[in-house]
mmCIF file of C-alpha atoms in Angstrom:
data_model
loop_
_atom_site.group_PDB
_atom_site.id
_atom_site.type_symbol
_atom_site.label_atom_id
_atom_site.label_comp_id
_atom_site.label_asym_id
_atom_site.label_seq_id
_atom_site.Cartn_x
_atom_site.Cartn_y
_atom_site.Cartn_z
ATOM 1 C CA UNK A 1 -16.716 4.208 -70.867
ATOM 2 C CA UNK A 2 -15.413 7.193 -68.834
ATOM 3 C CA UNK A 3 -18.312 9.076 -69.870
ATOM 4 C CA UNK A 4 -20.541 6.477 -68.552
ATOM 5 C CA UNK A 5 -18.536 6.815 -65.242
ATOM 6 C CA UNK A 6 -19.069 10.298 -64.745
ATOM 7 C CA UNK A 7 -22.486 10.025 -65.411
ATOM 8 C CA UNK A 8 -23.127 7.836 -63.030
ATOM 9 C CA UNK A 9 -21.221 9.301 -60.438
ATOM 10 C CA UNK A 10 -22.850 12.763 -60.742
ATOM 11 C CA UNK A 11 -26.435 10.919 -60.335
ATOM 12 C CA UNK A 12 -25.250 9.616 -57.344
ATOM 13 C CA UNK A 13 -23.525 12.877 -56.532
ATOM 14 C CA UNK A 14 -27.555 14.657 -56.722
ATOM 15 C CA UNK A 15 -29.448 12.003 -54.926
ATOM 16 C CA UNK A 16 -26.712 11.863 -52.233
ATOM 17 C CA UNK A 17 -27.279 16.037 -52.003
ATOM 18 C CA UNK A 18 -30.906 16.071 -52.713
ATOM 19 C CA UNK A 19 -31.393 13.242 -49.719
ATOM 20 C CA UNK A 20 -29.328 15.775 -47.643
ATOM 21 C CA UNK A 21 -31.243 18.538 -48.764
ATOM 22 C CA UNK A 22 -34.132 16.802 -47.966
ATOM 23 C CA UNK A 23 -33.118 15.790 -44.294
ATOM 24 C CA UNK A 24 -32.034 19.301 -43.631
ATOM 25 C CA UNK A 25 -35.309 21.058 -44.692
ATOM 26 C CA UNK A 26 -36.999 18.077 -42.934
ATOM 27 C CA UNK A 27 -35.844 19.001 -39.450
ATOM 28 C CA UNK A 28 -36.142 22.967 -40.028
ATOM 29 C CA UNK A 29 -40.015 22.465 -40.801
ATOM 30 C CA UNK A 30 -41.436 19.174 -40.359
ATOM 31 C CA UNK A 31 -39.577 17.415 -37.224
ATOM 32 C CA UNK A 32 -36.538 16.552 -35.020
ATOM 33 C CA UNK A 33 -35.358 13.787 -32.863
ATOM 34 C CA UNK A 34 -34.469 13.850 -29.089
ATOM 35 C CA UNK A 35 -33.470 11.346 -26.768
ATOM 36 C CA UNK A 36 -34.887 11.601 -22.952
ATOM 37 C CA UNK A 37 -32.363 11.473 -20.457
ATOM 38 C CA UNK A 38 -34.350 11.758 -16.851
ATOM 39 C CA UNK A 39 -37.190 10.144 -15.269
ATOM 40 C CA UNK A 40 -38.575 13.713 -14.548
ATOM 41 C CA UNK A 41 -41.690 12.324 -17.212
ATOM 42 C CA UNK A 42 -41.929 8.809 -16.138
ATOM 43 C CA UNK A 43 -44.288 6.971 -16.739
ATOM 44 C CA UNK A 44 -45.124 8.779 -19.896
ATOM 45 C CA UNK A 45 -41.062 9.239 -20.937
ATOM 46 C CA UNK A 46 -38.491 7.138 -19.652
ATOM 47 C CA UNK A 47 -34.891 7.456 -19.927
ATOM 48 C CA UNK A 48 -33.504 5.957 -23.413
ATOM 49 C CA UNK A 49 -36.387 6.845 -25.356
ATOM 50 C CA UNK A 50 -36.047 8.515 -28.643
ATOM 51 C CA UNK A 51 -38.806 10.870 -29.368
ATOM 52 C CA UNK A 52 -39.754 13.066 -32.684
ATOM 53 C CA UNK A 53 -41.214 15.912 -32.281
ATOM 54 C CA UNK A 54 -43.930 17.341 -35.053
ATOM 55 C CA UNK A 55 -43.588 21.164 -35.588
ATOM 56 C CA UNK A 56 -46.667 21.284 -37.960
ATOM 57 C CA UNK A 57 -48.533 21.318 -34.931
ATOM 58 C CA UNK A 58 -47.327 25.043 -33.609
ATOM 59 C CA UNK A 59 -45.462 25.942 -36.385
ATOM 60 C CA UNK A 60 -41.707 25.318 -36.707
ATOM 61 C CA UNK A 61 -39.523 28.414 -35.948
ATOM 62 C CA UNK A 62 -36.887 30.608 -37.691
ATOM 63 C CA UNK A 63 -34.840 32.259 -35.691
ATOM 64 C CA UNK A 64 -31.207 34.230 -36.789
ATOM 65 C CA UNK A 65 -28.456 32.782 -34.403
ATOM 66 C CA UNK A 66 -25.935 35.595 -35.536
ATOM 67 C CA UNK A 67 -27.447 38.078 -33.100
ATOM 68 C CA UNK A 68 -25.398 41.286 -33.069
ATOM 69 C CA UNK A 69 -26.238 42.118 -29.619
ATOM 70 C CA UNK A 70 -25.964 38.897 -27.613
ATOM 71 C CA UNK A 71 -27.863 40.767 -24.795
ATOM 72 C CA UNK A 72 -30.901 41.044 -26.490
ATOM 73 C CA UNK A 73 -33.090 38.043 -27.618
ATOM 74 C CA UNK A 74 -33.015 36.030 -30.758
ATOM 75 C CA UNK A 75 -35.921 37.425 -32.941
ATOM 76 C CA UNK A 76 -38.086 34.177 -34.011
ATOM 77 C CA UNK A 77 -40.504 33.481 -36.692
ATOM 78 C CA UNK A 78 -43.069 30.944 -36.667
ATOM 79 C CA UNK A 79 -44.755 29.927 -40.197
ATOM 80 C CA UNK A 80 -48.158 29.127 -39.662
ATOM 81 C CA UNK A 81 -49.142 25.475 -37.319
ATOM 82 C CA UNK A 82 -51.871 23.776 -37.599
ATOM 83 C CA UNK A 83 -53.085 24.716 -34.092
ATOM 84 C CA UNK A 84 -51.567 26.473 -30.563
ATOM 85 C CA UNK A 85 -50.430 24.054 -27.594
ATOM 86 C CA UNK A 86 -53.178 22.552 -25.867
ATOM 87 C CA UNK A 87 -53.107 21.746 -21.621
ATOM 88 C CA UNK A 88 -51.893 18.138 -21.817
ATOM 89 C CA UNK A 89 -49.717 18.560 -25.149
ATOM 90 C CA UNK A 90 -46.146 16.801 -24.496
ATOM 91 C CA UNK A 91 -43.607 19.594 -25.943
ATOM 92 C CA UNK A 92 -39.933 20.125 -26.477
ATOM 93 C CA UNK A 93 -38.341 23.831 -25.547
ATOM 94 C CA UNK A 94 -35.383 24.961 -25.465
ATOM 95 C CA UNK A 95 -34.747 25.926 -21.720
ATOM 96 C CA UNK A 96 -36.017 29.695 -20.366
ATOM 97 C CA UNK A 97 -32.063 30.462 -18.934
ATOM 98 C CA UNK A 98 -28.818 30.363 -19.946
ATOM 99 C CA UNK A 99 -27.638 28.227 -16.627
ATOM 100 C CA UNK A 100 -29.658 25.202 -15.590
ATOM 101 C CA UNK A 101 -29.439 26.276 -12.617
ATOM 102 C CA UNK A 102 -29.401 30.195 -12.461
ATOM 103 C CA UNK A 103 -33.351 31.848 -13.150
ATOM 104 C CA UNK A 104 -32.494 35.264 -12.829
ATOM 105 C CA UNK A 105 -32.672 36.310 -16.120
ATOM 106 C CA UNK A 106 -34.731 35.042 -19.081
ATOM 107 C CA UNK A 107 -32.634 33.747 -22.151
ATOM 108 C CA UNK A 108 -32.987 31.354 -24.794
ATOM 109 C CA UNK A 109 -30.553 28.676 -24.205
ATOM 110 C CA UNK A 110 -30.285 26.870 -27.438
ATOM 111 C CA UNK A 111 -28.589 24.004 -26.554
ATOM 112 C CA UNK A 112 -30.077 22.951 -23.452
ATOM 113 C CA UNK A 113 -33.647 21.297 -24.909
ATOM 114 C CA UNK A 114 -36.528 20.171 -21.980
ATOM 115 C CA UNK A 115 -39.416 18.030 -22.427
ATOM 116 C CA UNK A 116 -42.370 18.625 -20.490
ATOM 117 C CA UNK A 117 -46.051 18.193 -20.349
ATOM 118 C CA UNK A 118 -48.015 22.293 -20.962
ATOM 119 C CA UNK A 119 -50.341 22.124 -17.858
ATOM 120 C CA UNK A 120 -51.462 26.236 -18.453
ATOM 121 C CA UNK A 121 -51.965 28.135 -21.271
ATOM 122 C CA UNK A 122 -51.338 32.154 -21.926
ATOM 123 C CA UNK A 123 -54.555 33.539 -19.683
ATOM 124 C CA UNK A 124 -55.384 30.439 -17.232
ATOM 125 C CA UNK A 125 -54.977 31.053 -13.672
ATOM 126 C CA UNK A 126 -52.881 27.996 -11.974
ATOM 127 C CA UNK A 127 -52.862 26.837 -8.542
ATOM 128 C CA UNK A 128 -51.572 23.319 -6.831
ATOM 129 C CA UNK A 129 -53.810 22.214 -4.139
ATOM 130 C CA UNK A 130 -52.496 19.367 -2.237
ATOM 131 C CA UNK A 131 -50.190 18.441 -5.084
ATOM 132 C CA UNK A 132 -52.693 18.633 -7.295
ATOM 133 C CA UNK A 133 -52.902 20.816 -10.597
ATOM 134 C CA UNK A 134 -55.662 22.780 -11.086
ATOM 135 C CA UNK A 135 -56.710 25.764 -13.265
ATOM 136 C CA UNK A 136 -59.570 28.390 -12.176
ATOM 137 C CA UNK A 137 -63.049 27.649 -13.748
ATOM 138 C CA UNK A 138 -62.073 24.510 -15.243
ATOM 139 C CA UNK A 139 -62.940 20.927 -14.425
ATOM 140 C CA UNK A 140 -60.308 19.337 -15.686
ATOM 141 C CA UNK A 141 -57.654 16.454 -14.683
ATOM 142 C CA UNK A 142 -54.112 18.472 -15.538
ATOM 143 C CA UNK A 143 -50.396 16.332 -16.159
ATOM 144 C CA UNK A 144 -50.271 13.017 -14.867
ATOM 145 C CA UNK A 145 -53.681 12.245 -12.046
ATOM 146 C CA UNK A 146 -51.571 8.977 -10.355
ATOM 147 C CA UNK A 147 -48.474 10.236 -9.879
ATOM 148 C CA UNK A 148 -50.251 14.160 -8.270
ATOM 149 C CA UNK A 149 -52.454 11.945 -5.768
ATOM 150 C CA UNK A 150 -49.338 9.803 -5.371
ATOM 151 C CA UNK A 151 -47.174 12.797 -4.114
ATOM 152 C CA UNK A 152 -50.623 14.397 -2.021
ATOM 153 C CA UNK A 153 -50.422 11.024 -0.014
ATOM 154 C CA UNK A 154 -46.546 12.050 1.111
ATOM 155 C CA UNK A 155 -46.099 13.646 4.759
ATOM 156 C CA UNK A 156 -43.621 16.692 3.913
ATOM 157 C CA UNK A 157 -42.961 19.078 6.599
ATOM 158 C CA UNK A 158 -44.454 22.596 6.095
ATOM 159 C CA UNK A 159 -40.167 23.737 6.777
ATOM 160 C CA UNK A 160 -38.798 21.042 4.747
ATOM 161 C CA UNK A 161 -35.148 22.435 3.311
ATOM 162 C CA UNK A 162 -35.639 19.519 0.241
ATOM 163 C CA UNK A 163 -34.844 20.995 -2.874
ATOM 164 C CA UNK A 164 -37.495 19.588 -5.288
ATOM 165 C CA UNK A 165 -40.166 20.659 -2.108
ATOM 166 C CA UNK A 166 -39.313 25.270 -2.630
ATOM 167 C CA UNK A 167 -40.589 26.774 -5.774
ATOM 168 C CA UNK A 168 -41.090 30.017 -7.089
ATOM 169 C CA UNK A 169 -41.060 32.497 -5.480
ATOM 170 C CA UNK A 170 -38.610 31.953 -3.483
ATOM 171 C CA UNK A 171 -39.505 35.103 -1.066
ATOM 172 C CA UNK A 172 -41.459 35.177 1.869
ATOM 173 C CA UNK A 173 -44.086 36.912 0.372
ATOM 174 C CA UNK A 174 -45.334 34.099 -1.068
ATOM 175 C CA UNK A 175 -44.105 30.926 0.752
ATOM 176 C CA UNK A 176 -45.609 28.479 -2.220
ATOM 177 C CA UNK A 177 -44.068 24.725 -2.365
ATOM 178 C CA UNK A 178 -45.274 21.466 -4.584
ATOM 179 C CA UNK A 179 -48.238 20.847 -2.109
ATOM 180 C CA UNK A 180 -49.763 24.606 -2.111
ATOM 181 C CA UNK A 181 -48.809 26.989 -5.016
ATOM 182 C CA UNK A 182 -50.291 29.960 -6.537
ATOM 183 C CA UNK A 183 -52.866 30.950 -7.823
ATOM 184 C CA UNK A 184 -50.456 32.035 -10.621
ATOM 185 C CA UNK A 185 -51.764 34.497 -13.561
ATOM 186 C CA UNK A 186 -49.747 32.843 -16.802
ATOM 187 C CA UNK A 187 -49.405 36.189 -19.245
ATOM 188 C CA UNK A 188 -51.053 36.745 -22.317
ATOM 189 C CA UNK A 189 -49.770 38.608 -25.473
ATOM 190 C CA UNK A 190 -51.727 42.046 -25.095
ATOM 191 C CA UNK A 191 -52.998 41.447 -21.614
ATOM 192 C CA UNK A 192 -51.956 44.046 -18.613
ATOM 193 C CA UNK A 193 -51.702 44.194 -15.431
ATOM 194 C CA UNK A 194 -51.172 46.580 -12.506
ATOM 195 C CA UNK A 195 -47.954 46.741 -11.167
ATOM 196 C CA UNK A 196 -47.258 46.361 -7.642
ATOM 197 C CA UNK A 197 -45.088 44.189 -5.290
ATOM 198 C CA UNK A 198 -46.620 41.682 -5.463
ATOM 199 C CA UNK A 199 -46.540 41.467 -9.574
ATOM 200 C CA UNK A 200 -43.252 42.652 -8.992
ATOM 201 C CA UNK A 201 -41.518 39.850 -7.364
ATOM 202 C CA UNK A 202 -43.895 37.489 -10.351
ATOM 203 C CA UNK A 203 -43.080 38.503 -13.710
ATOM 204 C CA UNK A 204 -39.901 40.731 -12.761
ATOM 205 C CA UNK A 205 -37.815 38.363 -14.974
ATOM 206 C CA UNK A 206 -40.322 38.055 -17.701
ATOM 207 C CA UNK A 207 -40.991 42.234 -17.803
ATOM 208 C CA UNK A 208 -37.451 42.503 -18.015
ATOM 209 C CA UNK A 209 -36.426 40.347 -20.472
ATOM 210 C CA UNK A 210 -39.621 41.936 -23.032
ATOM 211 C CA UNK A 211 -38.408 44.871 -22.743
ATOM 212 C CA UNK A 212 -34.339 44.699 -22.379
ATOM 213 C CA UNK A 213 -35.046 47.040 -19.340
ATOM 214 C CA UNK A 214 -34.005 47.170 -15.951
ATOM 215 C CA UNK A 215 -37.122 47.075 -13.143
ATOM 216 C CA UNK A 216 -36.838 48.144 -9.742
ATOM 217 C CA UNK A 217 -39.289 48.103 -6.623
ATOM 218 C CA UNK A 218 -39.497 50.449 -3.781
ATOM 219 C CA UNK A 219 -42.394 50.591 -1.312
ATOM 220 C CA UNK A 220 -45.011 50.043 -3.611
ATOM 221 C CA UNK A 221 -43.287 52.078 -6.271
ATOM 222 C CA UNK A 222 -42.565 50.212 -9.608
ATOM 223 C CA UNK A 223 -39.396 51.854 -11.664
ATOM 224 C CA UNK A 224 -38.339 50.873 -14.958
ATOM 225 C CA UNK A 225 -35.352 51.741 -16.267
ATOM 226 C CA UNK A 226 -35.899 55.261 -13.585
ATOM 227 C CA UNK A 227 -39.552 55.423 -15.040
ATOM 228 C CA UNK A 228 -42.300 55.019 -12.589
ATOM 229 C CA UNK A 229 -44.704 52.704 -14.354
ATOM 230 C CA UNK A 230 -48.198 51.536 -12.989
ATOM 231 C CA UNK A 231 -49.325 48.918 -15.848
ATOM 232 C CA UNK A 232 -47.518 46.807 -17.532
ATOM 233 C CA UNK A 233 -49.070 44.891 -20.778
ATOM 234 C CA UNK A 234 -47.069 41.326 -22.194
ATOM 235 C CA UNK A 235 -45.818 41.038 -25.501
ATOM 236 C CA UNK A 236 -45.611 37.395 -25.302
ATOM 237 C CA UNK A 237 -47.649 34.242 -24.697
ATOM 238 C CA UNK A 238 -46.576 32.028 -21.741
ATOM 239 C CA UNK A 239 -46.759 28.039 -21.049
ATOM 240 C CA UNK A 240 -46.656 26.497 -17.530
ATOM 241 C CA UNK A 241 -44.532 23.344 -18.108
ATOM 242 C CA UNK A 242 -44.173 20.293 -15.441
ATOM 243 C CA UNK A 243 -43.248 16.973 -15.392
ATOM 244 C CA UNK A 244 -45.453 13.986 -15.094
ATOM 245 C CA UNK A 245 -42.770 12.471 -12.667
ATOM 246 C CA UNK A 246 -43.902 15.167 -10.474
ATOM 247 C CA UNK A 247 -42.225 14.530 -6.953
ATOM 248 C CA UNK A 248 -38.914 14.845 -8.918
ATOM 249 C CA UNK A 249 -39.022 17.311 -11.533
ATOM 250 C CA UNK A 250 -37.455 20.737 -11.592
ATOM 251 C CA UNK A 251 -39.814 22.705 -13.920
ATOM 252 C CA UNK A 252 -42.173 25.716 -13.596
ATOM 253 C CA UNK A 253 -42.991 25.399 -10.770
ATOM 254 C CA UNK A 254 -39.560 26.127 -9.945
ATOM 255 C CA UNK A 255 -37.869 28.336 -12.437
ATOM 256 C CA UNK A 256 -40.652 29.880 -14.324
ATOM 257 C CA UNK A 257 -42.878 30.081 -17.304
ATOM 258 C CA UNK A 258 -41.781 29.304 -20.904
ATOM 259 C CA UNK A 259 -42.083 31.793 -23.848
ATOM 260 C CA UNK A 260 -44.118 30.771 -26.782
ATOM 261 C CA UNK A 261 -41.353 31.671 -28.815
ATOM 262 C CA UNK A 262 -39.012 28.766 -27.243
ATOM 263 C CA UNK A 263 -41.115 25.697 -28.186
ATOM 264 C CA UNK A 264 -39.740 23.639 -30.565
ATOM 265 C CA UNK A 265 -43.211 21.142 -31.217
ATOM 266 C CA UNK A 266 -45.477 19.082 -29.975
ATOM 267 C CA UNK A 267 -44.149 15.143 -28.831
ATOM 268 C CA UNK A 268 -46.098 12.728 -30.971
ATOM 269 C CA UNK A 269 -43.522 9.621 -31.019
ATOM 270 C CA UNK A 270 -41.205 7.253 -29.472
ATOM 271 C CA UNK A 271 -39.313 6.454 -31.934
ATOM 272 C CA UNK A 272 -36.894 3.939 -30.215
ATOM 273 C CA UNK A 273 -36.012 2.955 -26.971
ATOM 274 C CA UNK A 274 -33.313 1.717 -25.356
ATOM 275 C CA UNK A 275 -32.530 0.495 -21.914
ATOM 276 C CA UNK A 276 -29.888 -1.162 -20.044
ATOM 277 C CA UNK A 277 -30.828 -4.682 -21.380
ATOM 278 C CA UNK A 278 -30.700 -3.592 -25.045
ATOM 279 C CA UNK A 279 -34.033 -2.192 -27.060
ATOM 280 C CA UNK A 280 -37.519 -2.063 -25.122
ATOM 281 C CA UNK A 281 -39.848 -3.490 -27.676
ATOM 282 C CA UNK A 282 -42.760 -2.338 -26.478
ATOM 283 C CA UNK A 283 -42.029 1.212 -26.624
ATOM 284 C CA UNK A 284 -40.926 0.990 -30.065
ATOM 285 C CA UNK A 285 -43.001 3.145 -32.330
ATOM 286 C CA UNK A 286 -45.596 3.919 -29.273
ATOM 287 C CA UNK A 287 -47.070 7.104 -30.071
ATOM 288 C CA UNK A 288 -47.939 9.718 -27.884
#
């Protein structure tokens, strides 16, 4: 009899563990859950929803988070995805800076998770015309049409002081806002470019966090780390990220392009939702 006991509890023992097992190795490779909390992707995402994110599609990442210099950045692995991000994908990553709030310097914050829709891939060219996304030599509708000719259709003063109006840069050289922006370059793993002011002021963040160097700009005059340099050529591929909700969502247009390396997968579910008036039905296994 108190054999029969201790049988049974040790089955129960290694399903309990294997199911645990399972879960765990689950959400390293195959998917995770996250629940949206802003309206910045309404109507596609609303606030309550529970989405699962695939990482088949990209590739799901290893990453060590014991990093003995917590300067430098985590050192990621991707196995091989079935595909890259496409323009239009819906994709979780973990946000570009340490501070919500503070886009001086590049960081993986990996706690702070985004969802956003990938309107530009590594080598497109990006520019907003009238609120409207577009890409150089491509005829394409970019993000969410409605809600772009929604916000073109707003009066906004040229001097406006709103908040979600400024983006990057924010220096008078440029002087680019959610009506007119860019045209943008988005880097390209093994791509260069000359270095000038101009590309300066633009990837100054992303140069320095690639290389763990400091770079400096005087009168045409590009220094890093005391170095006068004249090219510079990436070492990562970068995503252009926005909001569908697009009249009231920080994103790159405001702090910035996102590293390949900090995308968790592609959205392909809602898994649940859940609203102030108990679960919206219809939203309930929708997928994306």
């Amino acid at each position: 009899m108190l054999k029969s006991i201790k049988t049974k509890f040790y089955r129960v023992g290694w399903i309990v563990l294997g199911i645990i097992l399972t879960y765990i190795i689950g959400s390293v490779f195959l998917f995770s859950f996250f629940k949206v909390n802003s309206m910045s992707m309404y109507p596609t995402l609303e606030p309550g929803d529970i989405i699962v994110v695939w990482k088949p599609v990209l590739g799901a990442r290893i990453y060590n988070f014991l990093v003995k210099n917590p300067s430098k950045p985590l050192h990621v692995v991707r196995v091989l995805g079935e595909r890259d991000i496409e323009r239009n994908d819906i994709v979780v990553f973990n946000f570009p800076y340490e501070i919500w709030n503070k886009w001086e310097k590049i960081k993986m914050n990996s706690t702070m998770y985004y969802v956003k829709r990938c309107i530009a891939l590594p080598g497109d060219s990006i520019y907003i015309d009238k609120g409207i996304y577009k890409i150089k030599g491509l005829k394409k509708n970019l993000g969410n049409i409605v809600m772009q000719r929604h916000l073109a259709e707003i009066n906004i003063p040229h001097d406006s002081k709103d908040f979600f109006y400024k983006t990057l840069l924010y220096d008078t050289t440029f002087r680019w806002n959610i009506m007119q922006f860019g045209p943008l370059y988005i880097p390209k793993k093994g791509h260069s470019i000359p270095l000038n002011r101009k590309n300066f002021i633009l990837y100054k963040n992303i140069i320095e966090w690639e290389t763990q160097m400091h770079i400096s700009c005087s009168k045409e005059k590009i220094m890093l780390n005391n170095i006068f340099v004249d090219r510079y050529k990436f070492q990562h591929d970068y995503y252009f990220m926005a909001g569908d909700n697009v009249s009231s969502s920080i994103d790159s247009r405001h702090w910035g392009l996102v590293p390949k390396e900090f995308i968790v997968g592609k959205v392909c579910l809602i898994l649940n939702s859940v609203g102030n008036d108990g679960i919206k039905w219809n939203r309930v296994l929708h997928t994306i």
